[in-house]
Short mmCIF file of C-alpha atoms in Angstrom, two decimals:
data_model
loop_
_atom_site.label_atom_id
_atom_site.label_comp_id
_atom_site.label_asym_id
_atom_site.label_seq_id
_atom_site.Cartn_x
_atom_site.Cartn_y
_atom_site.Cartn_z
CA UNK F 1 -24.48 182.93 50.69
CA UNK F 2 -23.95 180.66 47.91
CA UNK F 3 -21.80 177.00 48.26
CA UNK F 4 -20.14 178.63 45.12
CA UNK F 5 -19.33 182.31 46.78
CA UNK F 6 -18.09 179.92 49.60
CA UNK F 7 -15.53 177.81 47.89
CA UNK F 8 -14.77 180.99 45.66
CA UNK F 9 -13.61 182.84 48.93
CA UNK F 10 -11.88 180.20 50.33
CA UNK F 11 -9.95 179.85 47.37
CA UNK F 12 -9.29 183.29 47.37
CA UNK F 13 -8.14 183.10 50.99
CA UNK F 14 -5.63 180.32 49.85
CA UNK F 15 -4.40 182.06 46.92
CA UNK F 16 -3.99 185.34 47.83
CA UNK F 17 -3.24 185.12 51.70
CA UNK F 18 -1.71 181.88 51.96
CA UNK F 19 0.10 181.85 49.06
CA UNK F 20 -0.90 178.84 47.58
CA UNK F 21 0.64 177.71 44.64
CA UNK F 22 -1.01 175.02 43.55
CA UNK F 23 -2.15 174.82 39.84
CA UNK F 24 -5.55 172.92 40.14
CA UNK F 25 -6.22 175.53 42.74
CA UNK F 26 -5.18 178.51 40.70
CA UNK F 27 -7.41 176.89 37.95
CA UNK F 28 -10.47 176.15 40.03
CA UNK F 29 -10.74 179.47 41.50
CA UNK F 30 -10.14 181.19 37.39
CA UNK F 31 -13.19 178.94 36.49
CA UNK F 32 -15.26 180.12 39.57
CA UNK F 33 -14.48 183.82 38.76
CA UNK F 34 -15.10 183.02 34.86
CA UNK F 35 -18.66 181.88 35.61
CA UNK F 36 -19.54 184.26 37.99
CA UNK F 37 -18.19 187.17 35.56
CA UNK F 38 -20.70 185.16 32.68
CA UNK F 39 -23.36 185.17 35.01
CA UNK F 40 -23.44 188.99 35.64
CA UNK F 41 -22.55 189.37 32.12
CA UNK F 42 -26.23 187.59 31.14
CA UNK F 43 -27.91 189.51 33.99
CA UNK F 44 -26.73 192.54 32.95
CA UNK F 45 -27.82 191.70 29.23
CA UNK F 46 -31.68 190.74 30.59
CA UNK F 47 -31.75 193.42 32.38
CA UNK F 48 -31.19 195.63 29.77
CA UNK F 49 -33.70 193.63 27.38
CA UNK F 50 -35.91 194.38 30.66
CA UNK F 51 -36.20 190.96 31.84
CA UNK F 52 -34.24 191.55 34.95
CA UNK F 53 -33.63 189.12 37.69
CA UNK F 54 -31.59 189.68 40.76
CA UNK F 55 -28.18 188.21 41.93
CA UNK F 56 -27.94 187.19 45.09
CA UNK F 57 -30.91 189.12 46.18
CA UNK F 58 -29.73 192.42 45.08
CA UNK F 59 -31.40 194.95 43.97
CA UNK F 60 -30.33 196.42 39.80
CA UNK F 61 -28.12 199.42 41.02
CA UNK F 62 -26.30 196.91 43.94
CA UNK F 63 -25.93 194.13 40.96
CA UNK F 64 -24.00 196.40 38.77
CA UNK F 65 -21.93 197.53 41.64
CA UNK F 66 -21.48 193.02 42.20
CA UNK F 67 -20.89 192.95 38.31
CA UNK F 68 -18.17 195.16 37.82
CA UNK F 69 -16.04 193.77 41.34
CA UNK F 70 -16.67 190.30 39.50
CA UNK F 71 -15.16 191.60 36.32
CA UNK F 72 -12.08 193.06 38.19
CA UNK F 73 -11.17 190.80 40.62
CA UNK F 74 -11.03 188.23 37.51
CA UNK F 75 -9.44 190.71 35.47
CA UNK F 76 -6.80 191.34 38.55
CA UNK F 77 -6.12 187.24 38.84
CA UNK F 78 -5.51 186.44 35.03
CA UNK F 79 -3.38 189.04 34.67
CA UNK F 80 -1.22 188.66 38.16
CA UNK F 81 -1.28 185.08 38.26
CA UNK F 82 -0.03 182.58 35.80
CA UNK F 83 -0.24 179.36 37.98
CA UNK F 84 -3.73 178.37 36.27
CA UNK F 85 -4.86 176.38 33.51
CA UNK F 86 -6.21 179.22 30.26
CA UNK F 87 -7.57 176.86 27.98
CA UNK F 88 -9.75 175.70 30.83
CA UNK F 89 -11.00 179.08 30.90
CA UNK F 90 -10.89 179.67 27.47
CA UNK F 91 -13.14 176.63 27.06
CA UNK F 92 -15.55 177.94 29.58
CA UNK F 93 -16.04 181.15 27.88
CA UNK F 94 -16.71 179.98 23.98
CA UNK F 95 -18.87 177.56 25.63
#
């Protein structure tokens, strides 16, 4: 497991069990979600260019499966929550 997947739970763990509130948090764990979504996105795209590589050692029918509870789980948090920064993420994504 990745140091990312590991900050991205625990900050998942804070946000959603704990209920915490704080912004920077809220922000952080948008901009961990962002890039992993991005990430999948371009994996996705090689793939179908048929340059494929794996995500976190899965195999192409496993990664989409990954890809699309990516997508949703930062779908789910930027439309639930409003506690983080969106031109951080926005700035992520045009970049």
């Amino acid at each position: 497991m990745k140091k990312t997947e590991i900050l991205q739970r625990y900050l998942q763990w804070l946000i959603e069990e704990q209920d915490y509130d704080d912004p920077q948090f809220h922000t952080s764990y948008a901009l961990l979600l962002t890039k992993s979504a991005l990430e999948s996105y371009e994996t996705e795209i090689s793939s179908e260019a048929g340059t494929s590589k794996q995500i976190n050692g899965l195999e192409p029918k496993k990664q989409s499966i990954f890809q699309n509870l990516v997508r949703e789980r930062l779908q789910f948090f930027l439309q639930s929550l409003d506690l983080y920064d969106p031109e951080e993420v926005l700035d992520l994504i045009q970049d």
